[in-house]
């Protein structure tokens, strides 16, 4: 089982940096979900991420930076990319940008693409990257395709002895992964909805963000696989009733027909707060999965704001297994 260190201990960052310098992956908290971090310039360290997660190598990794200056050392920034970074970094926004010719990020992290996904996270993750001095490749700290972790306990339970070190920073505040936007000159394309609502990003960029219509070939950013974030139990979305033995994920105060026969019930937000629902999503999915006897019924979630990201995760979790 991985060793769990509290981030409030001043020795924790030093121990984590030493592990990263050895090429070992370290699970770190971010405001979105816990990430499995390793040196984005070291092919052996990146390989260790793929092996710990059982992740396909055609699925690129986000490189996490401490600030825009570190990001600019590896990618080309157009004026619109700078506006978005200045508006939302540090925070839950990933920008997919053209790699510089002399970028140090290894091609194993980018899956051989000419672009790289970059994000500056908040909190201890940013401190760790600054102390390490190089970008950290960091997908979610779970086995590939499973429910993303939002606590240190989730990480240790899923990855077990596949990694040595987990930094415990408490529950993640946002609870769903970052929004991913591809920047091509002054054109923006949404690749994955996430912690920054699309409308908010459009207002900051003063540009309409195109939706990915499926025309892009292959996986060009994380979170684009059809089946992802998947529990063992099957999900039934937009449920207006509960069948015997189903676990129930509610949203809001509205009663659900038959909810008394649910094997377990959790309300993502009794008050109908979408940000609270996003923060609770993966943790509640894990609890529902543990208690489901006949699948999981999920009440309708509005598509507005961060609700788009919640519905994206639920639809991928409910998709047929690839």
Short mmCIF file of C-alpha atoms in Angstrom, two decimals:
data_model
loop_
_atom_site.label_atom_id
_atom_site.label_comp_id
_atom_site.label_asym_id
_atom_site.label_seq_id
_atom_site.Cartn_x
_atom_site.Cartn_y
_atom_site.Cartn_z
CA UNK A 1 0.00 0.00 0.00
CA UNK A 2 1.23 3.50 -0.84
CA UNK A 3 2.55 5.73 1.94
CA UNK A 4 0.24 8.71 2.61
CA UNK A 5 1.87 11.98 3.69
CA UNK A 6 -0.01 15.06 4.90
CA UNK A 7 0.70 18.19 2.86
CA UNK A 8 0.70 20.33 6.01
CA UNK A 9 3.94 18.61 7.06
CA UNK A 10 6.81 20.84 5.83
CA UNK A 11 8.88 17.75 4.97
CA UNK A 12 6.29 16.41 2.53
CA UNK A 13 7.27 18.56 -0.46
CA UNK A 14 10.95 17.71 -0.01
CA UNK A 15 10.20 13.98 0.12
CA UNK A 16 7.96 14.25 -2.93
CA UNK A 17 10.58 16.17 -4.94
CA UNK A 18 13.18 13.52 -4.11
CA UNK A 19 10.82 10.80 -5.38
CA UNK A 20 10.14 12.74 -8.59
CA UNK A 21 13.87 13.18 -9.20
CA UNK A 22 14.27 9.38 -8.93
CA UNK A 23 11.63 9.02 -11.65
CA UNK A 24 8.93 7.71 -9.30
CA UNK A 25 5.30 8.83 -9.76
CA UNK A 26 3.72 10.73 -6.86
CA UNK A 27 -0.02 11.15 -6.33
CA UNK A 28 -0.77 14.82 -5.63
CA UNK A 29 -3.96 16.72 -4.82
CA UNK A 30 -5.23 19.39 -7.19
CA UNK A 31 -8.41 21.43 -7.08
CA UNK A 32 -9.96 19.13 -9.72
CA UNK A 33 -9.01 15.52 -8.86
CA UNK A 34 -5.90 13.79 -7.51
CA UNK A 35 -3.22 13.44 -10.19
CA UNK A 36 -0.49 10.84 -10.64
CA UNK A 37 2.50 13.09 -11.26
CA UNK A 38 5.91 12.35 -12.75
CA UNK A 39 8.64 14.27 -14.58
CA UNK A 40 7.20 15.19 -17.99
CA UNK A 41 10.71 15.35 -19.47
CA UNK A 42 11.75 11.84 -18.34
CA UNK A 43 10.58 8.92 -20.52
CA UNK A 44 11.14 6.33 -17.77
CA UNK A 45 9.06 8.39 -15.32
CA UNK A 46 6.25 8.81 -17.88
CA UNK A 47 6.31 5.09 -18.60
CA UNK A 48 5.89 4.46 -14.87
CA UNK A 49 2.63 6.51 -14.98
CA UNK A 50 1.26 4.45 -17.87
CA UNK A 51 2.22 1.20 -16.13
CA UNK A 52 0.71 2.18 -12.76
CA UNK A 53 -2.56 3.22 -14.38
CA UNK A 54 -2.71 0.56 -17.10
CA UNK A 55 -3.32 3.50 -19.44
CA UNK A 56 -3.09 3.19 -23.25
CA UNK A 57 -0.04 5.04 -24.56
CA UNK A 58 -2.04 6.65 -27.38
CA UNK A 59 -3.91 8.66 -24.72
CA UNK A 60 -1.83 11.84 -24.11
CA UNK A 61 -1.12 13.30 -20.69
CA UNK A 62 -1.59 16.86 -19.45
CA UNK A 63 1.68 18.55 -18.46
CA UNK A 64 1.20 20.63 -15.31
CA UNK A 65 3.20 23.83 -14.87
CA UNK A 66 3.54 26.28 -12.00
CA UNK A 67 2.94 29.40 -14.11
CA UNK A 68 2.66 30.81 -17.62
CA UNK A 69 6.41 31.41 -17.81
CA UNK A 70 7.11 27.68 -17.43
CA UNK A 71 4.37 26.94 -19.97
CA UNK A 72 5.88 29.33 -22.52
CA UNK A 73 9.18 27.45 -22.38
CA UNK A 74 7.42 24.46 -23.96
CA UNK A 75 4.51 25.73 -26.08
CA UNK A 76 3.58 28.51 -28.47
CA UNK A 77 1.11 31.01 -27.00
CA UNK A 78 -1.15 33.07 -29.24
CA UNK A 79 -2.72 36.24 -27.79
CA UNK A 80 -5.98 34.40 -27.11
CA UNK A 81 -4.14 31.61 -25.30
CA UNK A 82 -2.46 34.22 -23.11
CA UNK A 83 -5.83 35.80 -22.29
CA UNK A 84 -7.24 32.45 -21.19
CA UNK A 85 -4.17 31.57 -19.11
CA UNK A 86 -4.21 34.95 -17.43
CA UNK A 87 -7.93 34.60 -16.68
CA UNK A 88 -7.97 31.05 -15.33
CA UNK A 89 -4.47 30.01 -14.21
CA UNK A 90 -3.91 28.70 -11.68
CA UNK A 91 -7.18 26.84 -12.09
CA UNK A 92 -9.16 24.08 -13.83
CA UNK A 93 -8.41 24.96 -17.47
CA UNK A 94 -6.12 23.01 -19.82
CA UNK A 95 -4.92 24.59 -23.05
CA UNK A 96 -3.84 22.38 -25.96
CA UNK A 97 -1.12 24.36 -27.74
CA UNK A 98 1.54 23.80 -30.42
CA UNK A 99 4.77 22.39 -29.01
CA UNK A 100 7.89 24.46 -29.41
CA UNK A 101 10.63 22.86 -31.50
CA UNK A 102 12.93 22.78 -28.48
CA UNK A 103 10.28 21.76 -25.93
CA UNK A 104 11.63 19.52 -23.20
CA UNK A 105 8.36 17.62 -22.67
CA UNK A 106 8.93 14.06 -23.87
CA UNK A 107 6.88 12.65 -26.75
CA UNK A 108 5.64 9.81 -24.51
CA UNK A 109 3.65 12.44 -22.59
CA UNK A 110 2.19 13.95 -25.77
CA UNK A 111 1.57 10.56 -27.45
CA UNK A 112 3.78 11.80 -30.30
CA UNK A 113 1.47 14.70 -31.17
CA UNK A 114 2.69 18.14 -32.26
CA UNK A 115 0.62 19.69 -29.48
CA UNK A 116 0.68 19.54 -25.69
CA UNK A 117 -2.02 20.02 -23.05
CA UNK A 118 -0.84 22.45 -20.36
CA UNK A 119 -2.43 23.44 -17.06
CA UNK A 120 -1.34 25.40 -13.99
CA UNK A 121 -3.08 23.84 -10.98
CA UNK A 122 -3.82 25.47 -7.65
CA UNK A 123 -2.55 24.74 -4.16
CA UNK A 124 0.07 22.18 -3.18
CA UNK A 125 0.38 20.86 -6.74
CA UNK A 126 1.61 24.27 -7.88
CA UNK A 127 4.03 24.40 -4.95
CA UNK A 128 5.36 20.94 -5.81
CA UNK A 129 5.91 21.83 -9.48
CA UNK A 130 7.72 25.03 -8.52
CA UNK A 131 9.98 23.13 -6.11
CA UNK A 132 10.69 20.45 -8.72
CA UNK A 133 11.41 23.03 -11.42
CA UNK A 134 10.02 21.11 -14.41
CA UNK A 135 6.54 20.26 -15.75
CA UNK A 136 4.79 17.25 -14.24
CA UNK A 137 2.73 14.94 -16.41
CA UNK A 138 -0.27 14.08 -14.24
CA UNK A 139 -3.37 12.16 -15.32
CA UNK A 140 -5.91 11.22 -12.65
CA UNK A 141 -4.43 8.96 -9.96
CA UNK A 142 -6.55 5.88 -10.61
CA UNK A 143 -6.47 2.80 -12.79
CA UNK A 144 -7.35 3.71 -16.36
CA UNK A 145 -11.05 4.03 -17.09
CA UNK A 146 -12.15 3.89 -13.45
CA UNK A 147 -13.80 6.58 -11.33
CA UNK A 148 -11.47 9.53 -10.75
CA UNK A 149 -10.17 10.03 -7.18
CA UNK A 150 -11.06 13.09 -5.12
CA UNK A 151 -9.44 12.00 -1.84
CA UNK A 152 -6.09 10.44 -0.90
CA UNK A 153 -8.00 7.39 0.32
CA UNK A 154 -9.51 6.87 -3.14
CA UNK A 155 -6.00 6.87 -4.64
CA UNK A 156 -4.57 4.38 -2.14
CA UNK A 157 -7.59 2.09 -2.49
CA UNK A 158 -7.43 1.98 -6.29
CA UNK A 159 -3.69 2.00 -7.00
CA UNK A 160 -2.67 0.03 -3.87
CA UNK A 161 1.02 -0.93 -4.19
CA UNK A 162 1.39 0.34 -7.76
CA UNK A 163 2.83 3.60 -6.39
CA UNK A 164 4.82 4.49 -3.29
CA UNK A 165 3.64 7.95 -2.27
CA UNK A 166 0.35 9.86 -1.96
CA UNK A 167 0.19 13.48 -0.79
CA UNK A 168 -2.98 14.05 1.23
CA UNK A 169 -4.44 17.51 0.77
CA UNK A 170 -8.01 16.60 1.71
CA UNK A 171 -11.01 16.43 -0.66
CA UNK A 172 -10.74 18.19 -4.03
CA UNK A 173 -12.76 21.39 -4.17
CA UNK A 174 -13.87 21.28 -7.83
CA UNK A 175 -14.31 17.52 -8.10
CA UNK A 176 -14.28 17.10 -11.91
CA UNK A 177 -11.32 17.36 -14.24
CA UNK A 178 -10.26 20.51 -16.06
CA UNK A 179 -11.93 21.97 -19.10
CA UNK A 180 -9.75 21.27 -22.16
CA UNK A 181 -9.67 23.82 -24.99
CA UNK A 182 -7.56 23.46 -28.13
CA UNK A 183 -6.08 26.76 -29.33
CA UNK A 184 -5.32 27.12 -33.04
CA UNK A 185 -4.28 30.72 -33.63
CA UNK A 186 -7.37 32.69 -32.63
CA UNK A 187 -9.71 29.70 -32.96
CA UNK A 188 -10.87 27.71 -29.91
CA UNK A 189 -12.32 24.18 -29.80
CA UNK A 190 -13.77 22.48 -26.73
CA UNK A 191 -12.28 18.99 -26.31
CA UNK A 192 -13.64 18.25 -22.84
CA UNK A 193 -16.01 20.22 -20.57
CA UNK A 194 -14.77 20.60 -17.01
CA UNK A 195 -14.21 22.92 -14.08
CA UNK A 196 -14.40 26.15 -16.11
CA UNK A 197 -17.84 26.47 -17.75
CA UNK A 198 -17.68 27.04 -21.51
CA UNK A 199 -19.66 30.29 -21.34
CA UNK A 200 -17.23 31.67 -18.74
CA UNK A 201 -14.26 30.83 -20.98
CA UNK A 202 -15.97 32.42 -23.98
CA UNK A 203 -16.52 35.63 -22.05
CA UNK A 204 -12.86 35.79 -21.01
CA UNK A 205 -11.60 35.03 -24.53
CA UNK A 206 -14.22 37.17 -26.28
CA UNK A 207 -14.42 34.36 -28.85
CA UNK A 208 -17.06 31.73 -29.53
CA UNK A 209 -15.75 28.26 -28.65
CA UNK A 210 -16.47 25.60 -31.24
CA UNK A 211 -17.64 22.17 -30.13
CA UNK A 212 -15.67 19.13 -31.23
CA UNK A 213 -17.99 17.62 -33.86
CA UNK A 214 -16.12 14.35 -34.06
CA UNK A 215 -14.12 15.45 -37.08
CA UNK A 216 -10.84 15.26 -35.17
CA UNK A 217 -9.08 11.97 -35.75
CA UNK A 218 -7.83 9.92 -32.83
CA UNK A 219 -7.47 10.86 -29.18
CA UNK A 220 -5.90 14.32 -29.04
CA UNK A 221 -6.57 15.09 -25.36
CA UNK A 222 -7.40 13.23 -22.15
CA UNK A 223 -11.02 12.37 -21.38
CA UNK A 224 -12.03 11.82 -25.02
CA UNK A 225 -12.46 8.04 -24.86
CA UNK A 226 -16.11 7.03 -25.16
CA UNK A 227 -16.02 4.80 -22.06
CA UNK A 228 -14.33 6.43 -19.07
CA UNK A 229 -14.83 7.20 -15.36
CA UNK A 230 -16.63 3.86 -15.14
CA UNK A 231 -17.96 2.11 -12.02
CA UNK A 232 -18.51 -1.64 -12.00
CA UNK A 233 -22.30 -1.22 -11.87
CA UNK A 234 -24.20 -0.04 -14.93
CA UNK A 235 -25.58 3.50 -14.89
CA UNK A 236 -29.10 4.48 -15.91
CA UNK A 237 -29.15 8.21 -16.61
CA UNK A 238 -31.97 10.77 -16.43
CA UNK A 239 -33.87 8.36 -14.19
CA UNK A 240 -37.27 9.50 -12.97
CA UNK A 241 -37.84 6.35 -10.91
CA UNK A 242 -35.84 3.74 -9.01
CA UNK A 243 -35.95 0.03 -9.71
CA UNK A 244 -35.55 -2.51 -6.89
CA UNK A 245 -31.93 -2.89 -5.82
CA UNK A 246 -30.62 0.17 -7.66
CA UNK A 247 -28.44 2.69 -5.90
CA UNK A 248 -29.73 6.23 -6.43
CA UNK A 249 -27.89 9.46 -7.17
CA UNK A 250 -30.29 12.35 -6.69
CA UNK A 251 -29.95 16.02 -7.52
CA UNK A 252 -32.10 18.65 -5.81
CA UNK A 253 -35.07 18.30 -3.49
CA UNK A 254 -37.50 16.66 -5.92
CA UNK A 255 -38.67 13.20 -4.87
CA UNK A 256 -37.93 10.26 -7.17
CA UNK A 257 -40.60 7.60 -7.65
CA UNK A 258 -39.68 4.39 -5.84
CA UNK A 259 -36.66 5.87 -4.06
CA UNK A 260 -37.63 4.00 -0.90
CA UNK A 261 -36.56 0.75 -2.54
CA UNK A 262 -33.09 2.02 -3.46
CA UNK A 263 -30.19 -0.01 -2.05
CA UNK A 264 -28.38 3.27 -1.27
CA UNK A 265 -29.18 6.95 -1.84
CA UNK A 266 -26.90 9.95 -2.15
CA UNK A 267 -27.91 13.48 -3.10
CA UNK A 268 -25.23 15.28 -5.13
CA UNK A 269 -26.74 18.56 -3.95
CA UNK A 270 -30.01 18.77 -2.06
CA UNK A 271 -30.12 22.51 -2.78
CA UNK A 272 -29.56 22.05 -6.54
CA UNK A 273 -26.09 23.63 -6.50
CA UNK A 274 -24.19 22.35 -9.56
CA UNK A 275 -20.77 23.19 -8.12
CA UNK A 276 -21.56 21.17 -5.00
CA UNK A 277 -22.77 18.36 -7.24
CA UNK A 278 -19.51 18.39 -9.23
CA UNK A 279 -17.47 18.29 -6.02
CA UNK A 280 -19.46 15.25 -4.82
CA UNK A 281 -19.76 13.41 -8.13
CA UNK A 282 -16.88 10.92 -8.12
CA UNK A 283 -17.01 10.27 -4.38
CA UNK A 284 -20.74 9.54 -4.55
CA UNK A 285 -20.28 7.38 -7.66
CA UNK A 286 -17.81 5.25 -5.71
CA UNK A 287 -20.24 4.87 -2.79
CA UNK A 288 -23.12 4.05 -5.14
CA UNK A 289 -20.97 1.45 -6.89
CA UNK A 290 -20.15 -0.24 -3.57
CA UNK A 291 -23.82 -0.42 -2.58
CA UNK A 292 -25.56 -1.11 -5.90
CA UNK A 293 -27.28 -4.47 -6.22
CA UNK A 294 -28.92 -3.83 -9.59
CA UNK A 295 -27.20 -0.84 -11.16
CA UNK A 296 -27.17 2.88 -10.41
CA UNK A 297 -30.03 5.25 -11.22
CA UNK A 298 -28.98 8.87 -11.76
CA UNK A 299 -31.53 11.67 -11.65
CA UNK A 300 -31.44 14.33 -14.39
CA UNK A 301 -28.70 16.97 -14.04
CA UNK A 302 -29.16 20.38 -15.74
CA UNK A 303 -26.77 21.04 -18.66
CA UNK A 304 -26.03 24.63 -17.65
CA UNK A 305 -22.62 25.80 -16.39
CA UNK A 306 -20.52 23.05 -14.82
CA UNK A 307 -23.52 20.75 -15.28
CA UNK A 308 -22.20 20.12 -18.80
CA UNK A 309 -19.04 18.61 -17.30
CA UNK A 310 -21.06 16.49 -14.87
CA UNK A 311 -23.21 15.13 -17.70
CA UNK A 312 -20.13 14.46 -19.83
CA UNK A 313 -18.61 12.31 -17.05
CA UNK A 314 -21.89 10.49 -16.44
CA UNK A 315 -22.39 9.74 -20.14
CA UNK A 316 -18.88 8.31 -20.44
CA UNK A 317 -19.36 6.30 -17.25
CA UNK A 318 -22.58 4.88 -18.68
CA UNK A 319 -21.16 4.10 -22.14
CA UNK A 320 -20.56 0.49 -23.25
CA UNK A 321 -17.09 -0.63 -22.14
CA UNK A 322 -14.52 -0.22 -24.93
#
